[in-house]
Coordinates of N, CA and C in Angstrom, one line a residue:
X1 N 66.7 -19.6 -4.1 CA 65.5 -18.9 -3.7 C 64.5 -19.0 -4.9
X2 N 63.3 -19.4 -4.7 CA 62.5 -19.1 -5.7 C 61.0 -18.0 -5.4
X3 N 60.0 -18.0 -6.3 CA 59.1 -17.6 -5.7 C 58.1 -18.0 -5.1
X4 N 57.2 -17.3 -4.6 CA 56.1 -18.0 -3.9 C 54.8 -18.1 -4.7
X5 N 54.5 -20.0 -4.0 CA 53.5 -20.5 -4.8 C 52.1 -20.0 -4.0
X6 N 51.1 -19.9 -5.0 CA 50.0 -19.1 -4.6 C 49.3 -19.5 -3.1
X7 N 49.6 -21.2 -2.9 CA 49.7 -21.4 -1.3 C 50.0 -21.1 -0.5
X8 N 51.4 -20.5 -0.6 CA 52.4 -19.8 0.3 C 52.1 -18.7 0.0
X9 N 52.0 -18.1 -1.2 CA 51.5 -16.4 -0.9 C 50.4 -16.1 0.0
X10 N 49.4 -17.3 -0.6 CA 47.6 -17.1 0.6 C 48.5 -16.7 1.8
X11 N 49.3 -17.5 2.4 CA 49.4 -18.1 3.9 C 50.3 -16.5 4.5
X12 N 50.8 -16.1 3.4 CA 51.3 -14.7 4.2 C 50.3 -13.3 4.3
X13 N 49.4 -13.8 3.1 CA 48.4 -12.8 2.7 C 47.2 -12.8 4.1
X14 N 47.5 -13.9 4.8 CA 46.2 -14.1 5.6 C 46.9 -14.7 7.0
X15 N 48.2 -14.2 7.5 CA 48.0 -14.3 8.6 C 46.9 -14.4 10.0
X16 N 47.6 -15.6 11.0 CA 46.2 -15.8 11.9 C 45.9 -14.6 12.4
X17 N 46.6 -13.5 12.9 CA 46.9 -11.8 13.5 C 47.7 -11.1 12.9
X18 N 47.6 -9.8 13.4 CA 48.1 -8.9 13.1 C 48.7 -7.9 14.6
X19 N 49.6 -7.7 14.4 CA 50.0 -6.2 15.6 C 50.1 -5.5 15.3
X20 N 49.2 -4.1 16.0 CA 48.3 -2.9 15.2 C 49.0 -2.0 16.4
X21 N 50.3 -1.7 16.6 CA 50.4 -0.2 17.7 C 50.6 1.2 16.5
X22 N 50.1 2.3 17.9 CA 50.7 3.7 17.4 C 52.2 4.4 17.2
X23 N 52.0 5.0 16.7 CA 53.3 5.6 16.3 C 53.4 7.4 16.3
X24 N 54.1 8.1 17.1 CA 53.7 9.6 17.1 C 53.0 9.8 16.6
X25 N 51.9 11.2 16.6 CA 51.3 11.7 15.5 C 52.6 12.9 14.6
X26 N 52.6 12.5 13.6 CA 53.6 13.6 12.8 C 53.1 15.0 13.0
X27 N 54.9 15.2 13.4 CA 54.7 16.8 13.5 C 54.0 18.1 12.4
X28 N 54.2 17.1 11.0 CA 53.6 18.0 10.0 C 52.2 17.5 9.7
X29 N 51.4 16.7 10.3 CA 50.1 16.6 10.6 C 49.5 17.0 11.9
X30 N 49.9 17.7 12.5 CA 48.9 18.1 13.5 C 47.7 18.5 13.5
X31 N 47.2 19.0 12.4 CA 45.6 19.7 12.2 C 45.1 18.9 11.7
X32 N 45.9 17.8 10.8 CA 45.3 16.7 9.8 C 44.4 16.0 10.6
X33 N 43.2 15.4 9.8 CA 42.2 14.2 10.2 C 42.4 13.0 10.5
X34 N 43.1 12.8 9.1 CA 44.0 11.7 9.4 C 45.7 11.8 9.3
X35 N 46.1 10.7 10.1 CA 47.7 10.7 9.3 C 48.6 9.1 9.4
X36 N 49.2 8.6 9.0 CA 50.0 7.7 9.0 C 50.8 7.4 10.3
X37 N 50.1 7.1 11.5 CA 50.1 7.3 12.6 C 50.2 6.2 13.4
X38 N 50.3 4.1 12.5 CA 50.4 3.2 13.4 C 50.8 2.4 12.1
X39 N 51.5 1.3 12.9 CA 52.2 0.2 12.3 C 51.6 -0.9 12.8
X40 N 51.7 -2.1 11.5 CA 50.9 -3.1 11.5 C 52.3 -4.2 11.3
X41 N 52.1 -5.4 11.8 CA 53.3 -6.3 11.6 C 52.6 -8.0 12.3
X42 N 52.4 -8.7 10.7 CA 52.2 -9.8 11.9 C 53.1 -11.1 12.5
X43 N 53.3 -11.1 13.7 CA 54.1 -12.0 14.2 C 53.9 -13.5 13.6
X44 N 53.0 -13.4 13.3 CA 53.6 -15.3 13.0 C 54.5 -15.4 11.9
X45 N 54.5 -14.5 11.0 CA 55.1 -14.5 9.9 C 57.0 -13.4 10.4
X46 N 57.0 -13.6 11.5 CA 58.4 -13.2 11.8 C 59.3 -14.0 12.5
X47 N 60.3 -14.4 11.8 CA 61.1 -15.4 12.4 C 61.3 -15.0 13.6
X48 N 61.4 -15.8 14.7 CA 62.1 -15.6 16.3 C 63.5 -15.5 16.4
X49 N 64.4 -16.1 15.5 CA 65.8 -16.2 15.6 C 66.2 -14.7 15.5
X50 N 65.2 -14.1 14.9 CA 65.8 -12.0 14.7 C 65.4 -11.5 15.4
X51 N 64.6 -11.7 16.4 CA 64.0 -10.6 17.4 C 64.6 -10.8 18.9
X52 N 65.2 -9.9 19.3 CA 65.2 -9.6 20.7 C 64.8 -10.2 21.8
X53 N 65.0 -10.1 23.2 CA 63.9 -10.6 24.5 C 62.3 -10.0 24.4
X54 N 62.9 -8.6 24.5 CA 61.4 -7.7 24.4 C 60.7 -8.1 23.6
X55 N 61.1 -7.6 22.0 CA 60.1 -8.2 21.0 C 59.2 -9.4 21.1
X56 N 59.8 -10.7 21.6 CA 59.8 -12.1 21.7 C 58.5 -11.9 22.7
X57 N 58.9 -11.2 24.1 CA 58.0 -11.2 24.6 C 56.8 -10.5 24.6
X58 N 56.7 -9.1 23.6 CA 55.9 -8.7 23.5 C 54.6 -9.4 21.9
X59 N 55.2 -10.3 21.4 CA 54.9 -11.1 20.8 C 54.6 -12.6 21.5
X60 N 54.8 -12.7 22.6 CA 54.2 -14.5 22.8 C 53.2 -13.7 23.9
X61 N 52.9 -12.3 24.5 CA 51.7 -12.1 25.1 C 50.9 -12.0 24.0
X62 N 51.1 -11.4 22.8 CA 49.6 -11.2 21.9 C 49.6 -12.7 21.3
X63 N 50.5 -13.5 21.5 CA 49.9 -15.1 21.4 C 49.1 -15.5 22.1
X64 N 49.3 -15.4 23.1 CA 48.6 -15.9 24.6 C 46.8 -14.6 24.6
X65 N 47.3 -13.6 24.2 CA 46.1 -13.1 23.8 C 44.9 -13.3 23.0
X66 N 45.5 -13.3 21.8 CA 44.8 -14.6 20.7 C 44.5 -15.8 21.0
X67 N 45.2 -16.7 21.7 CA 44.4 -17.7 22.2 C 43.1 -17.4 23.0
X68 N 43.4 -16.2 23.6 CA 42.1 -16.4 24.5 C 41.3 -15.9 23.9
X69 N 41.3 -15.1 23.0 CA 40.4 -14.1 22.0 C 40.3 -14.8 20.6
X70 N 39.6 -15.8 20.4 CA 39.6 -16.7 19.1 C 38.8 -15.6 18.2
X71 N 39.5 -15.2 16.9 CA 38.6 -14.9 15.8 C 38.6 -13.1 15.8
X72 N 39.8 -12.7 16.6 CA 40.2 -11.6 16.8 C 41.5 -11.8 14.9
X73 N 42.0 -10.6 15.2 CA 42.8 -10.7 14.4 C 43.8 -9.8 14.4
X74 N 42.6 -8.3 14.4 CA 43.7 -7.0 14.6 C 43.8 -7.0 16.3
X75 N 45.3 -7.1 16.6 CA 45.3 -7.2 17.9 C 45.9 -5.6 18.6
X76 N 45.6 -5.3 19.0 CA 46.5 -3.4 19.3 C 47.1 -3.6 20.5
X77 N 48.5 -2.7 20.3 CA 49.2 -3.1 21.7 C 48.5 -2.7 22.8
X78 N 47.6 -1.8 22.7 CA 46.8 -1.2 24.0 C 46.5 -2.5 24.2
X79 N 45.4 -3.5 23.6 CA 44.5 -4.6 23.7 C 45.7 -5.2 25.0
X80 N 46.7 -5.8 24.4 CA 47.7 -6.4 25.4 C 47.9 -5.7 26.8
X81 N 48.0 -4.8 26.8 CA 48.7 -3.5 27.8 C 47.0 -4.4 28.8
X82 N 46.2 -3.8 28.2 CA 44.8 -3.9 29.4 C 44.6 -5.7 29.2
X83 N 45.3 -6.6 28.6 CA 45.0 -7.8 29.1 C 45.7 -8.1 29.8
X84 N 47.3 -8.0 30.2 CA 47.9 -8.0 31.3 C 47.2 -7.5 32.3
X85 N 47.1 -5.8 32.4 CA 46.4 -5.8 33.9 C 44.9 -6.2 34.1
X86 N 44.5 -6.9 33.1 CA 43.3 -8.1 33.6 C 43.8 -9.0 34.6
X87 N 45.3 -9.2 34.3 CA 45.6 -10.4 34.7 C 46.9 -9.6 36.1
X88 N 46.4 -8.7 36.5 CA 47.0 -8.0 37.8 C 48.6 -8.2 37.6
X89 N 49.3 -8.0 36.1 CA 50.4 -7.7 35.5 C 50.4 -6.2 34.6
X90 N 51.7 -6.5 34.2 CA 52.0 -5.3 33.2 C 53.6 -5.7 32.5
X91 N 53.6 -4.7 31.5 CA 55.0 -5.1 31.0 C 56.0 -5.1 32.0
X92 N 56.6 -4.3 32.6 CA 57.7 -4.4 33.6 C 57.2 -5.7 34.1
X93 N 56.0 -6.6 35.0 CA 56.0 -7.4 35.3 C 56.3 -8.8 34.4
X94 N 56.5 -8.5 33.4 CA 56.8 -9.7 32.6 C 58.4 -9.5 31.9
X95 N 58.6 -8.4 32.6 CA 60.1 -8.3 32.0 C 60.1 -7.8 30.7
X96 N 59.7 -7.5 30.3 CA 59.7 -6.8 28.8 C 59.8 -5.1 28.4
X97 N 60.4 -4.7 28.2 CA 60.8 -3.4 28.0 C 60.0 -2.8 26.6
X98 N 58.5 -2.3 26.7 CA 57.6 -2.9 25.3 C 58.1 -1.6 24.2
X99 N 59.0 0.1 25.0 CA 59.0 0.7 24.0 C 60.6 0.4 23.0
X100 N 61.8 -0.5 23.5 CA 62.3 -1.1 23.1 C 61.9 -1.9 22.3
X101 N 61.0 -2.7 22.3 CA 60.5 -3.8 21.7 C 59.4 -3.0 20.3
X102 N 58.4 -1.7 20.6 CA 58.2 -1.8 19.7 C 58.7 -0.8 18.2
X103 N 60.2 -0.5 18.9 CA 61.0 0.4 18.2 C 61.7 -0.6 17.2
X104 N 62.4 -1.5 17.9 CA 62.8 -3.1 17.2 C 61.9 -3.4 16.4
X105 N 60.2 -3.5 16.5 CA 59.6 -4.7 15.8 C 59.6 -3.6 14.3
X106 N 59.7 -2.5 14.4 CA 59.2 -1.7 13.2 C 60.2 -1.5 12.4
X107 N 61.2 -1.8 12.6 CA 62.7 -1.6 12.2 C 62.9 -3.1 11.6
X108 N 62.3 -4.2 11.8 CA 62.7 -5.4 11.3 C 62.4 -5.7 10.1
X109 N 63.5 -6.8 9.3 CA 63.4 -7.0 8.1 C 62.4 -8.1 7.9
X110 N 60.8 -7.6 8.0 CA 59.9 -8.8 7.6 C 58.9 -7.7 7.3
X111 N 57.9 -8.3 7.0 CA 56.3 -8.1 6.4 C 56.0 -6.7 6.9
X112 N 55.9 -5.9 6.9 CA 55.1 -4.1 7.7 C 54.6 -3.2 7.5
X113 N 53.6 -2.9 7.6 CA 53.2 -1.1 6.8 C 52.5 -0.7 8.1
X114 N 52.4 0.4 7.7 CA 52.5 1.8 7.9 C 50.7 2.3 7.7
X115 N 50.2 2.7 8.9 CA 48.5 2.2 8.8 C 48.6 4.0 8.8
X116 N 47.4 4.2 8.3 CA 46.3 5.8 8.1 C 45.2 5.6 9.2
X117 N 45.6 6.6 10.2 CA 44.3 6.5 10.8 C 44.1 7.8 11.2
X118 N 42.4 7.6 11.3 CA 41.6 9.2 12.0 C 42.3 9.4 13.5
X119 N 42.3 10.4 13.9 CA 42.5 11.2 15.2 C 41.5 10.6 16.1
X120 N 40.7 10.4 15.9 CA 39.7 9.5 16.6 C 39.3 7.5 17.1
X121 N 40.2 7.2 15.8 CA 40.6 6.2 16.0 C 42.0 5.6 17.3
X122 N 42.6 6.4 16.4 CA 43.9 6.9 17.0 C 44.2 7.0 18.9
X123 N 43.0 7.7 19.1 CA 42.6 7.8 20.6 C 42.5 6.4 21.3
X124 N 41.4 5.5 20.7 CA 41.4 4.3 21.0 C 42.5 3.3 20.8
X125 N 43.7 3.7 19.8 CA 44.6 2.7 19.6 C 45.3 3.1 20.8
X126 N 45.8 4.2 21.2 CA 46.4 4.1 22.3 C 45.9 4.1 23.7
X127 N 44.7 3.8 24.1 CA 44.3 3.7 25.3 C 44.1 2.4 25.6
X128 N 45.3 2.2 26.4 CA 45.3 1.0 27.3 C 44.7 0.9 28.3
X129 N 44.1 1.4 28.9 CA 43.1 1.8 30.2 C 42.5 0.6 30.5
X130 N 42.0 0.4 31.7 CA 40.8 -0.9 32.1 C 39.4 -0.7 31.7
X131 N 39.2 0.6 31.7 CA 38.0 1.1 32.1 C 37.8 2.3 30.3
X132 N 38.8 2.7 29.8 CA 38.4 3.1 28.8 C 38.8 4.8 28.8
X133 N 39.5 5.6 28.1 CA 39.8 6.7 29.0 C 39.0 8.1 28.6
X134 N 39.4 9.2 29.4 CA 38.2 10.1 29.4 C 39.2 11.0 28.2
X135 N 38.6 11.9 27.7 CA 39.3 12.6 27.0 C 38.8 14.6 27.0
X136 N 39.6 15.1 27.8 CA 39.4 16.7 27.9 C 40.0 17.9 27.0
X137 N 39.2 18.0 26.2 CA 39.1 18.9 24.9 C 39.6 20.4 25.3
X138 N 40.1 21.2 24.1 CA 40.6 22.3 24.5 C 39.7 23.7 25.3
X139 N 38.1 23.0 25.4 CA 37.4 24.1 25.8 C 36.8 23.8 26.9
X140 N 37.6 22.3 27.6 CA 37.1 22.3 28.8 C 36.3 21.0 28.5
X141 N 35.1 21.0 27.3 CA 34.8 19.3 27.9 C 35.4 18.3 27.6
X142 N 34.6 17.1 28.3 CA 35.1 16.0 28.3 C 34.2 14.5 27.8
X143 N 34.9 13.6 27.5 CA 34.0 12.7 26.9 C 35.1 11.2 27.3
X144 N 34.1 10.1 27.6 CA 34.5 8.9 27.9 C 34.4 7.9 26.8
X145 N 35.6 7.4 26.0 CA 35.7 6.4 25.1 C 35.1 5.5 25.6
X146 N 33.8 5.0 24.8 CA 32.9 3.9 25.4 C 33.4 2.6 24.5
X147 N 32.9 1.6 25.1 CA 33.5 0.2 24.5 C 32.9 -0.3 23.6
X148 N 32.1 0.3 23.4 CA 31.2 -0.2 22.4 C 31.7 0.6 21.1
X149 N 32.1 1.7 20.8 CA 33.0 2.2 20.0 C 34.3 1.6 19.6
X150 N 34.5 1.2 20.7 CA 35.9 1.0 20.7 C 36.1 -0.5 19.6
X151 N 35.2 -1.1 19.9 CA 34.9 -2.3 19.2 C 34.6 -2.2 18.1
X152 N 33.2 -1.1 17.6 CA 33.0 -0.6 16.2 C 34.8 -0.3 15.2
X153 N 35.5 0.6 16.6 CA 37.1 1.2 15.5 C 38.0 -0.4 15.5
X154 N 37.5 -1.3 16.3 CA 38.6 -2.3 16.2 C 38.0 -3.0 14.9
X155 N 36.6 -3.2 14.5 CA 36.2 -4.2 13.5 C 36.5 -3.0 12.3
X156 N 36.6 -1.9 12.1 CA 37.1 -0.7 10.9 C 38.1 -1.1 10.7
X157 N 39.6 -1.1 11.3 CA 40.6 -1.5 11.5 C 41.2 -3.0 10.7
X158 N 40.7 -3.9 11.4 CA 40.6 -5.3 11.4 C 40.4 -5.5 9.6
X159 N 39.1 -4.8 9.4 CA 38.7 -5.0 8.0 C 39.8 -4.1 7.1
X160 N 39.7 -2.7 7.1 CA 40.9 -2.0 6.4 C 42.1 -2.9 6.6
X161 N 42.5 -3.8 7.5 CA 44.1 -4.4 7.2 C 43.9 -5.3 6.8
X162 N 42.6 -6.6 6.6 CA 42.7 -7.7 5.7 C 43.0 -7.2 4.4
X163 N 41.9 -6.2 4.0 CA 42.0 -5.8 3.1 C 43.9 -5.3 2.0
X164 N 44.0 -4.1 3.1 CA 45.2 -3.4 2.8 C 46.6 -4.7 2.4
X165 N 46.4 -5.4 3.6 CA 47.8 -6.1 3.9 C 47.9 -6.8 2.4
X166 N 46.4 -7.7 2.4 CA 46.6 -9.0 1.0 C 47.2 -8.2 -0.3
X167 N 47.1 -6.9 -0.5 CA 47.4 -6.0 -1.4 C 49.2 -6.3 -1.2
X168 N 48.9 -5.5 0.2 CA 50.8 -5.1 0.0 C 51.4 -6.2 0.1
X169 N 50.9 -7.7 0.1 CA 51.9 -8.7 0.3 C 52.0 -9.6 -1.7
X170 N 50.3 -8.9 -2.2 CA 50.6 -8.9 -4.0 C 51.7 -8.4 -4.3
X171 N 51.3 -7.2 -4.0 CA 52.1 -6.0 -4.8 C 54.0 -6.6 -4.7
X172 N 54.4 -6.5 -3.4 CA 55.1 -7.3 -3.0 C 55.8 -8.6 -3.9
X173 N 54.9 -9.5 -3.9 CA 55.1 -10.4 -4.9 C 55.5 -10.4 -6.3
X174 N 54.7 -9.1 -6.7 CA 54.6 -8.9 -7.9 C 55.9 -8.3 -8.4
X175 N 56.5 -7.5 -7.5 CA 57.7 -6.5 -7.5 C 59.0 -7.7 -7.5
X176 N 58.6 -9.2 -7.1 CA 59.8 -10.2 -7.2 C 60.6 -9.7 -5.6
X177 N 59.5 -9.3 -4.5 CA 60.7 -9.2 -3.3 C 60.4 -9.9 -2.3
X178 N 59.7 -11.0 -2.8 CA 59.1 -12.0 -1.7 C 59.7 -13.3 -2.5
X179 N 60.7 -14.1 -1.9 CA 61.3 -15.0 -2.4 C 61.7 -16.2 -0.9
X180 N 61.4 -17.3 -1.5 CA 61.4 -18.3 -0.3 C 62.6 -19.5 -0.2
X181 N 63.0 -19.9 0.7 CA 64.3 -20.6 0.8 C 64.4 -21.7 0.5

């Protein structure tokens, strides 16, 4: 094993995507603004011989996604969830069991962290909706996640993880725990 040449480090530092799902909001954050509330992992940089059916398949739809979405990058499992039923599917229809799959992908031995996001963001990461969902507040109103937002938290996102990841995949390097076969 040796280490990685700065070519090979770029190429992990800059995966073509990224998979951006939520994760509970922590119980000892509930009033927080923000909290550590979604995992980032990108598939191309995960071998296939370690992942599961689910994973596998919940990774060759956000392929199939990215192809159709060139120049995308942060991809969120909602994104997927509402591209299937673009496509008059859904997970069970594809055979994929996605909360199996995304309990597996966070547990695997490759590339991952662990994203900070606002309560507001957060909203958007998990709404898979067609249409975008409504949200009813503790005093009764209500408000409809518009898409044009939704796009502003996906390009916040997107940018915070170029950023974040090329760090954690230095740091990484630096620490001697990225070594190549």
């Amino acid at each position: 094993m040796t280490s990685p040449t700065s070519q090979e480090l770029r190429k992990l530092q800059e995966p073509a995507y990224w998979l951006i799902f939520a994760l509970p909001w922590p119980d000892s954050r509930q009033d927080a603004a923000t909290a550590e509330a979604a995992y980032v992992v990108a598939p191309p940089l995960v071998p296939r011989s370690q992942v599961s059916e689910n994973a596998e398949g919940v990774f060759a739809v956000a392929h199939f996604h990215v192809k159709e979405n060139p120049g995308r990058r942060g991809v969120w499992f909602s994104d997927l969830t509402r591209w299937l039923a673009e496509r008059d599917n859904s997970w069970q229809g594809v055979e994929v069991d996605w909360e199996a799959a995304l309990r597996e992908i966070q547990e695997l031995p490759t590339f991952g962290m662990f994203l900070e996001v606002s309560r507001r963001g957060y909203l958007f990461l998990l709404d898979g909706s067609p249409d975008g969902a409504t949200v009813t507040y503790s005093g009764g109103e209500q408000e409809h996640l518009t898409a044009r937002e939704r796009e502003v938290v996906h390009a916040d996102f997107e940018d915070k993880i170029t950023r974040d990841w090329a760090r954690y995949i230095e740091e990484m390097a630096a620490r001697g725990m990225i070594h190549l076969h």
